[in-house]
mmCIF file of C-alpha atoms in Angstrom:
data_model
loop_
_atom_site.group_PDB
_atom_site.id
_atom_site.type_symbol
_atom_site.label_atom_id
_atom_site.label_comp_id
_atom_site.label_asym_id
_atom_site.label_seq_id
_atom_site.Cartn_x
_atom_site.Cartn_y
_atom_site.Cartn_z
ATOM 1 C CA UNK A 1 17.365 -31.666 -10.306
ATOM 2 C CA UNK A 2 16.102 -33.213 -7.070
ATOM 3 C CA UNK A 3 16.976 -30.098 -5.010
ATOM 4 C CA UNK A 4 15.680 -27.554 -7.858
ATOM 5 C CA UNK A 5 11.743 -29.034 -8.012
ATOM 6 C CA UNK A 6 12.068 -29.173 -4.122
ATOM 7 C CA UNK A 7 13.156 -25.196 -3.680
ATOM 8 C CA UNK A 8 10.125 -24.924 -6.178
ATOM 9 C CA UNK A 9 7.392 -27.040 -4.014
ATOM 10 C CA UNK A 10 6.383 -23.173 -2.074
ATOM 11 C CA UNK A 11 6.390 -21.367 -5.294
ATOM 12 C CA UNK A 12 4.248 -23.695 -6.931
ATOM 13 C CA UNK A 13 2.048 -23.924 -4.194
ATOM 14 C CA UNK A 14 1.082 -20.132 -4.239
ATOM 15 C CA UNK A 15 0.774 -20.021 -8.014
ATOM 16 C CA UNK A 16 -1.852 -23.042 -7.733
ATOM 17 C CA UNK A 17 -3.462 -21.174 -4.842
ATOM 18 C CA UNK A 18 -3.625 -18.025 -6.548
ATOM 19 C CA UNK A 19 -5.317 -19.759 -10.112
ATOM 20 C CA UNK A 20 -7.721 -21.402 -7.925
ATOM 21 C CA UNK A 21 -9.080 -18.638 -5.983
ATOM 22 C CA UNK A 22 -8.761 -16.236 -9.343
ATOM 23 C CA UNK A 23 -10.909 -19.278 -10.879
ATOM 24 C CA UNK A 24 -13.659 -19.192 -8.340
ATOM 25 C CA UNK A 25 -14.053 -16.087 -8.694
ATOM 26 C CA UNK A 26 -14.405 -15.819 -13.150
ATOM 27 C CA UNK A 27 -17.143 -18.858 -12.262
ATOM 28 C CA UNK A 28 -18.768 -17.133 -9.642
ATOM 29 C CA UNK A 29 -19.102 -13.951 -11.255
ATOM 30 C CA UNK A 30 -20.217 -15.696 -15.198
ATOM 31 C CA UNK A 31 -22.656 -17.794 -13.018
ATOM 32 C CA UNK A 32 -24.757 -14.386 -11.359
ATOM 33 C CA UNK A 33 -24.297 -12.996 -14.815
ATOM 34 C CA UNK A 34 -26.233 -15.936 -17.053
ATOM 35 C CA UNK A 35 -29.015 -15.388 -18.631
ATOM 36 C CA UNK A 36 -29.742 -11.838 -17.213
ATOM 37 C CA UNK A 37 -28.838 -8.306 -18.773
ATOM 38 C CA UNK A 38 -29.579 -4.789 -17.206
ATOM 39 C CA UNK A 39 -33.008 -2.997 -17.628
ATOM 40 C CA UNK A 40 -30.957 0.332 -18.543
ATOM 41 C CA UNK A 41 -31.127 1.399 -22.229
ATOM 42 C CA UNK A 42 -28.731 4.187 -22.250
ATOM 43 C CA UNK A 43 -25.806 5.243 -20.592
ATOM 44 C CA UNK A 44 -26.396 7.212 -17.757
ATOM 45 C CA UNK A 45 -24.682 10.877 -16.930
ATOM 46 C CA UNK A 46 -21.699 11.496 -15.253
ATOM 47 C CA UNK A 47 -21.382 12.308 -11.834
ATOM 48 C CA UNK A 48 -19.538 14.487 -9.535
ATOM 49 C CA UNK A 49 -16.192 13.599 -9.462
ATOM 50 C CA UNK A 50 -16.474 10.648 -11.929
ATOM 51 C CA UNK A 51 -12.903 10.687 -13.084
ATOM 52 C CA UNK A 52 -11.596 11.143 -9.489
ATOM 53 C CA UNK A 53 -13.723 7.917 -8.142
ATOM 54 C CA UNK A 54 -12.171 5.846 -11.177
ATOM 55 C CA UNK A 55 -8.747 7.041 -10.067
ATOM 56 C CA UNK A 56 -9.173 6.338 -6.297
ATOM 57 C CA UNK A 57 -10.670 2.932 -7.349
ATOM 58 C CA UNK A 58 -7.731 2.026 -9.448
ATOM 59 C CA UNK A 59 -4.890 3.643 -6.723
ATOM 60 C CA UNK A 60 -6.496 1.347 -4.074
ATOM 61 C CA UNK A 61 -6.059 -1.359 -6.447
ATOM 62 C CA UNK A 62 -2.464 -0.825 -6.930
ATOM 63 C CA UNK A 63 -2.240 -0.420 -2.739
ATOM 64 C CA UNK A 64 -3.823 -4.097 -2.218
ATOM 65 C CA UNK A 65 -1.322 -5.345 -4.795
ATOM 66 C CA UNK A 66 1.130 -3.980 -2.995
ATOM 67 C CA UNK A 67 0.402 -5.139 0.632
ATOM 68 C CA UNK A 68 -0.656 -8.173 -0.617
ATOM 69 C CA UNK A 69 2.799 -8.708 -2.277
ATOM 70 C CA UNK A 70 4.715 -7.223 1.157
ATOM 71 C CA UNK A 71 2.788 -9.763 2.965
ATOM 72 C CA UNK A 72 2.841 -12.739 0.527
ATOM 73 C CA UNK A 73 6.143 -12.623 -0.284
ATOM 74 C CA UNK A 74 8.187 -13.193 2.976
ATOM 75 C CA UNK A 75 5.830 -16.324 3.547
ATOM 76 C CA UNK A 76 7.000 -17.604 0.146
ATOM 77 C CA UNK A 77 11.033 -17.098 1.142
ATOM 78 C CA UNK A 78 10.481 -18.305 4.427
ATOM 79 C CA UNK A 79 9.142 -21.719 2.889
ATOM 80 C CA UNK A 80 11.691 -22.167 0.391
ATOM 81 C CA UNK A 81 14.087 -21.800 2.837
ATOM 82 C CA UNK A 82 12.252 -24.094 5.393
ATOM 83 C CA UNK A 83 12.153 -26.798 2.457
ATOM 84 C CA UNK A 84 15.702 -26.045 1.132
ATOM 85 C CA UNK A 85 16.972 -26.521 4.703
ATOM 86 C CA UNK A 86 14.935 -29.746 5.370
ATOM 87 C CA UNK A 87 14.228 -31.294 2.269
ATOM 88 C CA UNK A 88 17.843 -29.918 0.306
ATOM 89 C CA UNK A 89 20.927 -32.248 0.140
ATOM 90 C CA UNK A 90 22.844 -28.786 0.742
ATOM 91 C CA UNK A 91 22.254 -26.591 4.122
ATOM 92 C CA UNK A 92 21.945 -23.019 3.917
ATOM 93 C CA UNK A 93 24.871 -21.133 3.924
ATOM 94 C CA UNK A 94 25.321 -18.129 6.366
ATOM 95 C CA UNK A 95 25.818 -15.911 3.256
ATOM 96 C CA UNK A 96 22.780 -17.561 2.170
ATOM 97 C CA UNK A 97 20.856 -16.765 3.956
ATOM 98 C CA UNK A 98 22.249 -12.903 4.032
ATOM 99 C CA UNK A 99 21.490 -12.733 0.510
ATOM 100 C CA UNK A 100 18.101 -13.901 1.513
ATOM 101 C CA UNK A 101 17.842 -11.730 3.952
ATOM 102 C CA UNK A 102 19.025 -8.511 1.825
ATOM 103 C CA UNK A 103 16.846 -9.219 -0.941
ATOM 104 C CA UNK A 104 13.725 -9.751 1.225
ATOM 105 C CA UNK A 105 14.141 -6.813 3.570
ATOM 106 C CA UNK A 106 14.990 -4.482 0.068
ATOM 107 C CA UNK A 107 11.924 -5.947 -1.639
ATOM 108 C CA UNK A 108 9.638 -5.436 1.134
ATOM 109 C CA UNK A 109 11.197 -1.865 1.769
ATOM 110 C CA UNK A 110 9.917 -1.335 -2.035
ATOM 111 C CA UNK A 111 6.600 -2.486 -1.347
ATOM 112 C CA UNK A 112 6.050 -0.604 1.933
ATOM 113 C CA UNK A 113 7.209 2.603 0.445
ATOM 114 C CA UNK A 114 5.132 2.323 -2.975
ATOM 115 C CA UNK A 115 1.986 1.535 -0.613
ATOM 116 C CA UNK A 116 2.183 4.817 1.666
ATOM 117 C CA UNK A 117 3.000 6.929 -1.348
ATOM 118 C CA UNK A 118 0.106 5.585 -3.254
ATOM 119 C CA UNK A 119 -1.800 6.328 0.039
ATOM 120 C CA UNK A 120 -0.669 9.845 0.467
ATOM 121 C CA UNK A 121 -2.216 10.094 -3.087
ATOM 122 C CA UNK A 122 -5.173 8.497 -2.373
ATOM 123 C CA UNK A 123 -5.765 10.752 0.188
ATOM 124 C CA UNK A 124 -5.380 13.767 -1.900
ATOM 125 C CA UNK A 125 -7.413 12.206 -4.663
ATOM 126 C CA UNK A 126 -10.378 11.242 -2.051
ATOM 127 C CA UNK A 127 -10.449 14.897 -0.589
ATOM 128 C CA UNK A 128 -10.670 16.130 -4.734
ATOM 129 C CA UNK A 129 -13.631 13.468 -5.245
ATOM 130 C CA UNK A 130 -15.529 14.770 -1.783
ATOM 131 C CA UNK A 131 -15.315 18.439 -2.574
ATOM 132 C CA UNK A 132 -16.449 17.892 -6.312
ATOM 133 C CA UNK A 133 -19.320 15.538 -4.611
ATOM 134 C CA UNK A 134 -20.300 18.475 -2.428
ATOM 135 C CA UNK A 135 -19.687 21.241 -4.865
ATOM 136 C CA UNK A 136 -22.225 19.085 -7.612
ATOM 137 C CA UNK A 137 -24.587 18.959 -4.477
ATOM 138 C CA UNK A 138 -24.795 22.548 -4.109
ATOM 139 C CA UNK A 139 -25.635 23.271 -8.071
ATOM 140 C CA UNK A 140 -27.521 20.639 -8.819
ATOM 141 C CA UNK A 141 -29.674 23.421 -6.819
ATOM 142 C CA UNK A 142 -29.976 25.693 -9.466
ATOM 143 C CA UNK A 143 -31.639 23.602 -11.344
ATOM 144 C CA UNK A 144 -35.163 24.510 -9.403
ATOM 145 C CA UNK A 145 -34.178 28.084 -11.311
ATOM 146 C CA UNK A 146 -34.204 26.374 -14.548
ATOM 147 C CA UNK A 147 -30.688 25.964 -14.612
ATOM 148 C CA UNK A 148 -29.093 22.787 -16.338
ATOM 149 C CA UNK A 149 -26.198 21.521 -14.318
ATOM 150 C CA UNK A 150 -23.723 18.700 -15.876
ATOM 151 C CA UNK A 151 -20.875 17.199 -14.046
ATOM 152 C CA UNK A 152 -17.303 16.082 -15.142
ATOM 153 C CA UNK A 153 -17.239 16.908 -18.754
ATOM 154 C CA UNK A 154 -14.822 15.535 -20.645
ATOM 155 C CA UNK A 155 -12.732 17.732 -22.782
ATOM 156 C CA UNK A 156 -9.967 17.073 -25.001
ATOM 157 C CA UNK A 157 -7.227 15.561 -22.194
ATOM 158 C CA UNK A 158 -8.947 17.064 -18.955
ATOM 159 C CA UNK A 159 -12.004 17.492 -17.414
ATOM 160 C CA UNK A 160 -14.342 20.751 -16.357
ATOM 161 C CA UNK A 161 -16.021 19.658 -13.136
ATOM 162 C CA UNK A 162 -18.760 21.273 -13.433
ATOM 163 C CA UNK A 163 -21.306 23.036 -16.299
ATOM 164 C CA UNK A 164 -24.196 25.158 -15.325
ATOM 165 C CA UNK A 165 -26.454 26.424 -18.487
ATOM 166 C CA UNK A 166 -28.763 29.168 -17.252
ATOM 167 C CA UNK A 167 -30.402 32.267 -18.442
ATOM 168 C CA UNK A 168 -27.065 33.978 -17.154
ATOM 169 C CA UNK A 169 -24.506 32.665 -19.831
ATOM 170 C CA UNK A 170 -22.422 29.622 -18.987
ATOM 171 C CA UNK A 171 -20.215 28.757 -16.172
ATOM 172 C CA UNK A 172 -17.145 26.187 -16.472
ATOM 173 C CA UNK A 173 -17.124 25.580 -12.704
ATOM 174 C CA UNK A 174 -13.106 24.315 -11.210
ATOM 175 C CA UNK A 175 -13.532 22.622 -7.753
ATOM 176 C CA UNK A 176 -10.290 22.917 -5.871
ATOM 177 C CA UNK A 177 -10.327 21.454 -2.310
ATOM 178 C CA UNK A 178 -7.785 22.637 -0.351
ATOM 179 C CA UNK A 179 -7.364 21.253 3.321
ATOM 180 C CA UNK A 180 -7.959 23.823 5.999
ATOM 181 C CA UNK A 181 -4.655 24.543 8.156
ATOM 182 C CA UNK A 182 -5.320 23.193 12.050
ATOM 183 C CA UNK A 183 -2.838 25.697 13.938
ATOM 184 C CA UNK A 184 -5.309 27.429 16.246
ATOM 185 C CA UNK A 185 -5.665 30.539 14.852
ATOM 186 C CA UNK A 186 -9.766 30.479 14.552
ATOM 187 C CA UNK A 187 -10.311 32.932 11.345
ATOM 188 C CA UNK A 188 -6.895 33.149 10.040
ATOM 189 C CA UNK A 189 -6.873 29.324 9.480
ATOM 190 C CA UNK A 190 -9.987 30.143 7.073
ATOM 191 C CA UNK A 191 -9.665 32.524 4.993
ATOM 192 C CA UNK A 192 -8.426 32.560 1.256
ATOM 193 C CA UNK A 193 -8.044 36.181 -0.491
ATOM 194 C CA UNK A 194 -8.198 36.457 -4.178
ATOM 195 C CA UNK A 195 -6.419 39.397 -5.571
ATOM 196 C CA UNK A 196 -7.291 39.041 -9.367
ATOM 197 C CA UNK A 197 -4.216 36.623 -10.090
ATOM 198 C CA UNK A 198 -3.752 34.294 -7.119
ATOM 199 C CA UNK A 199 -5.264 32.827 -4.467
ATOM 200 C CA UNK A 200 -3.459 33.912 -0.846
ATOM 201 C CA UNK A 201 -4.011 30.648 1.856
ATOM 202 C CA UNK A 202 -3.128 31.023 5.045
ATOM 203 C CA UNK A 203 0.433 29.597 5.034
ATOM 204 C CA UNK A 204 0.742 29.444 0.893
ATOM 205 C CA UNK A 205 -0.092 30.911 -2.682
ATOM 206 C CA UNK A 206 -1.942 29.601 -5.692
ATOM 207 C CA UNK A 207 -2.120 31.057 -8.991
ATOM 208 C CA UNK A 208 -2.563 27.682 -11.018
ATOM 209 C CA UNK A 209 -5.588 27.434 -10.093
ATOM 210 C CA UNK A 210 -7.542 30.609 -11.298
ATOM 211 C CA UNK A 211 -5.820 30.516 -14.612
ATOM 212 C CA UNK A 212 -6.802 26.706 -14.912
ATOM 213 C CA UNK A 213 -10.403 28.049 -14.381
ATOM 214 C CA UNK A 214 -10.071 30.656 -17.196
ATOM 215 C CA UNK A 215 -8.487 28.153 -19.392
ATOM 216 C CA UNK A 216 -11.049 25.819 -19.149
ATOM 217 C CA UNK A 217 -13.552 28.414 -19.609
ATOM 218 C CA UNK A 218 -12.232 29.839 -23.223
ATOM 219 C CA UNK A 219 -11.737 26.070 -24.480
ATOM 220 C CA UNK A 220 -15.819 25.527 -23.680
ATOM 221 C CA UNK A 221 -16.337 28.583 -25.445
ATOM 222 C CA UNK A 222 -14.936 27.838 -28.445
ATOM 223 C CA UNK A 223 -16.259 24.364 -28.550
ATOM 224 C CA UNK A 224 -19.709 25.716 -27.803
ATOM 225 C CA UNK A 225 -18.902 27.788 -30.555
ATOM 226 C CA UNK A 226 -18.542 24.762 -32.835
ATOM 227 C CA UNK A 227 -21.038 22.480 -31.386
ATOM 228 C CA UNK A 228 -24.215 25.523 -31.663
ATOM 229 C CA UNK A 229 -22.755 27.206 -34.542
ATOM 230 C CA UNK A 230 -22.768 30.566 -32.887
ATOM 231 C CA UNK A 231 -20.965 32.356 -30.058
ATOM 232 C CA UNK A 232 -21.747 31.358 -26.347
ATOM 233 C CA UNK A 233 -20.466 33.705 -23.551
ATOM 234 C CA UNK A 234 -18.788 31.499 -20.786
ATOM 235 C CA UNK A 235 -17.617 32.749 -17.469
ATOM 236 C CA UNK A 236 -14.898 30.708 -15.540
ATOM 237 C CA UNK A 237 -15.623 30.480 -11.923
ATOM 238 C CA UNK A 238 -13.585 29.082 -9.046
ATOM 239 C CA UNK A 239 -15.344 26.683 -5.495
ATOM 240 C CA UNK A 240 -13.061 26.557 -3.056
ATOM 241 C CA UNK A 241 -15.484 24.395 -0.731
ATOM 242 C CA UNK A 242 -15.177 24.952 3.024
ATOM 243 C CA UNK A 243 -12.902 28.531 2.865
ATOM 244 C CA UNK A 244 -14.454 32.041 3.614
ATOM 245 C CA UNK A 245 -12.731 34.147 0.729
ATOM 246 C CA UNK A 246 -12.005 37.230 0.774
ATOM 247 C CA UNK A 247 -12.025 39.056 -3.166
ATOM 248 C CA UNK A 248 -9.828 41.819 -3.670
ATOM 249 C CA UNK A 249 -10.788 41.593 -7.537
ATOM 250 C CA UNK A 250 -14.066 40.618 -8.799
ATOM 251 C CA UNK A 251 -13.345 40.182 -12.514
ATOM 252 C CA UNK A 252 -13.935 36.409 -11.540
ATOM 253 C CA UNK A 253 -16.883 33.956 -9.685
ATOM 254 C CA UNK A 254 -14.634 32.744 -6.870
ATOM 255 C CA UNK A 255 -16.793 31.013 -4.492
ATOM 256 C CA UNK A 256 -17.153 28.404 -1.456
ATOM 257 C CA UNK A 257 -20.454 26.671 -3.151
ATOM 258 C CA UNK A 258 -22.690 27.614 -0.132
ATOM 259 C CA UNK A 259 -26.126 29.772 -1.628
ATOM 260 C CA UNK A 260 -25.219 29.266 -5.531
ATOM 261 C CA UNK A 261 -28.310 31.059 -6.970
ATOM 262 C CA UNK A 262 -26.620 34.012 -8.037
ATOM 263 C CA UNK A 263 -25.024 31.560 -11.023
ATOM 264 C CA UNK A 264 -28.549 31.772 -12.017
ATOM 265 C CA UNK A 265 -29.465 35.381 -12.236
ATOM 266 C CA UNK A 266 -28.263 37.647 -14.873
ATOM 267 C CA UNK A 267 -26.300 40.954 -13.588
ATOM 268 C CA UNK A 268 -28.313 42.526 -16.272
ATOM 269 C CA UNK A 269 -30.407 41.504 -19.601
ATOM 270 C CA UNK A 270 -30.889 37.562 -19.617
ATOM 271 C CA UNK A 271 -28.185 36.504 -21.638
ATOM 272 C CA UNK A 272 -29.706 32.918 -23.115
ATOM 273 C CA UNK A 273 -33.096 32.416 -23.954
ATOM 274 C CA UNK A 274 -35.160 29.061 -22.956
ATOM 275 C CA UNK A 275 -34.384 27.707 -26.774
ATOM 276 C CA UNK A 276 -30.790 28.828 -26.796
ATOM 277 C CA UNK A 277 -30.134 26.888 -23.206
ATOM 278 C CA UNK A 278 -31.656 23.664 -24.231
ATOM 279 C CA UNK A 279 -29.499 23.387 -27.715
ATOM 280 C CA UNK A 280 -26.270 24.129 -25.227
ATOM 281 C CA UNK A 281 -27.390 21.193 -23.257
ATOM 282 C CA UNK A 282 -28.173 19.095 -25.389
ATOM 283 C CA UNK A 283 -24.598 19.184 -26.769
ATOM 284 C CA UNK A 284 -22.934 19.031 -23.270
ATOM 285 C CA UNK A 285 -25.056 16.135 -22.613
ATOM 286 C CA UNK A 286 -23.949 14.054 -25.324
ATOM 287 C CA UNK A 287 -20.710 13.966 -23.878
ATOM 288 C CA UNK A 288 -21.396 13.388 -20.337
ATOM 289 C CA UNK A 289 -23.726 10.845 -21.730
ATOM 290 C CA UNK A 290 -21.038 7.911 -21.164
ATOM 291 C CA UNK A 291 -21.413 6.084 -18.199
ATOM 292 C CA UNK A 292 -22.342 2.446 -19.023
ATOM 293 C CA UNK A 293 -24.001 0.084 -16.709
ATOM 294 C CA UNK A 294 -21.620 -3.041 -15.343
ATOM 295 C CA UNK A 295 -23.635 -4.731 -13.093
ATOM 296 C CA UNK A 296 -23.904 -7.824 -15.298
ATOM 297 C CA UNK A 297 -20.330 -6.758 -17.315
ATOM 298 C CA UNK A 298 -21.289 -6.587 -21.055
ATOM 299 C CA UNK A 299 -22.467 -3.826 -23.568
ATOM 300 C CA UNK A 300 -26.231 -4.142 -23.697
ATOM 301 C CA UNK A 301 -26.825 -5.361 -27.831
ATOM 302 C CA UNK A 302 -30.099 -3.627 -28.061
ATOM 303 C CA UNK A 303 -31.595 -1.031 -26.778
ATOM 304 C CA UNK A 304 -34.970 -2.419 -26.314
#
């Protein structure tokens, strides 16, 4: 019994530590928060990239867990086996302390290879989230050509990353950011070619992508359909941020979101009148209408 609550003196000591500091900071935070609410009424829109910035957010959670627990944990083994050795009745075995060692340098191994690969992901998430950020910079534009732009929609279990409502039709815009090749090659390492069906990178092929675009584009449209009670014409269109691209087909918008304004000009008759643009919006705004305010971390009660 005597050498059991002794081996348990270091893990005791971290699980005080850790309820203190996880205390201090529940006061802290209820403290700033009495007695004050936020001046917003209504939850604001969405944003470019919304659903990618909670993602990164809760990835580099998971990585701080992680290194936290690589670095924490050796600490803890190394003091129970400081106070086992010095405080025990029994010494510490050779295969002890192999079985010790084992576990330690398997569970650390764990942790270290959980962190990069949540990393690597990170990465690929961050690049999505900047590319959407820059894209949504670009066609917020259009809105000095009475365009309404809305970012992130929320479907039924994915998300369009971009809307634009104009007196063209509709676009469902897909944001794909693709990292450019570094191999020298000036031109060739920038280039894309879309042939109608996939999209030819220097080095690899996409088709997931375009039909992902036209996907997303006939789900609007029918939900338009049910939201205005009449048919709205919605053209898919593909950014590809950074990449000159070459089109082989144009039966598709596949562009690198520089100099959007042709999203707002009709090829032809205007296809949505002023009246006809607004009830559209007004419907895709509902749903991109979610974003609550945290800053004091509870729903607001009224909305005065």
């Amino acid at each position: 019994m005597h050498n059991l609550l002794i081996q348990s003196i270091p893990v005791l000591f971290m699980l005080v530590f850790f309820c203190l500091a996880a205390g201090l900071v529940v006061i802290s935070k209820r403290k700033l928060q009495k007695g004050r609410r936020t001046p917003l009424t209504r939850d604001m829109l969405r944003n470019p990239g919304e659903s990618l910035r909670e993602q990164v957010d809760d990835i580099g959670a998971d990585i701080t867990g992680y290194l936290l627990t690589f670095v924490t944990f050796p600490l803890l083994f190394g003091l129970q086996l400081l106070f086992i050795n010095q405080f025990g009745s029994l010494k510490i075995s050779p295969i002890t302390l192999f079985l010790y060692g084992t576990f330690f340098i398997g569970f650390s191994a764990y942790n270290a290879i959980k962190a990069v690969q949540l990393m690597r992901k990170r990465q690929a998430y961050r690049l999505g989230l900047e590319c959407e950020m820059a894209v949504g910079q670009e066609l917020n534009h259009l809105m000095l050509h009475g365009c309404r732009v809305y970012h992130d929609f929320p479907a039924e279990d994915f998300n369009i990353d971009h809307i634009v409502i104009g007196p063209a039709g509709v676009y469902a815009v897909e944001t794909k950011g693709r990292a450019k090749p570094d191999r020298g090659q000036g031109e060739k390492d920038v280039h894309v070619v879309y042939d109608g069906e996939s999209l030819r990178f220097p080095g690899w092929t996409e088709t997931e992508p375009v039909n992902q675009a036209r996907r997303q584009a006939q789900w609007l449209a029918n939900w338009l359909k049910s939201a205005v009670g009449k048919p709205v014409p919605v053209l898919p269109a593909l950014a590809l941020p950074g990449w000159y691209i070459d089109r082989d087909v144009k039966d598709m918008v596949v562009f690198n979101s520089k100099n959007p304004q042709f999203l707002a000009k009709p090829w032809g008759n205007r296809v949505l009148t002023d009246e006809m643009i607004q009830r559209i919006a007004h419907q895709v705004e509902q749903r991109c209408r979610d974003v609550e305010p945290i800053s004091y971390g509870k729903k607001r009660k009224n909305k005065v």
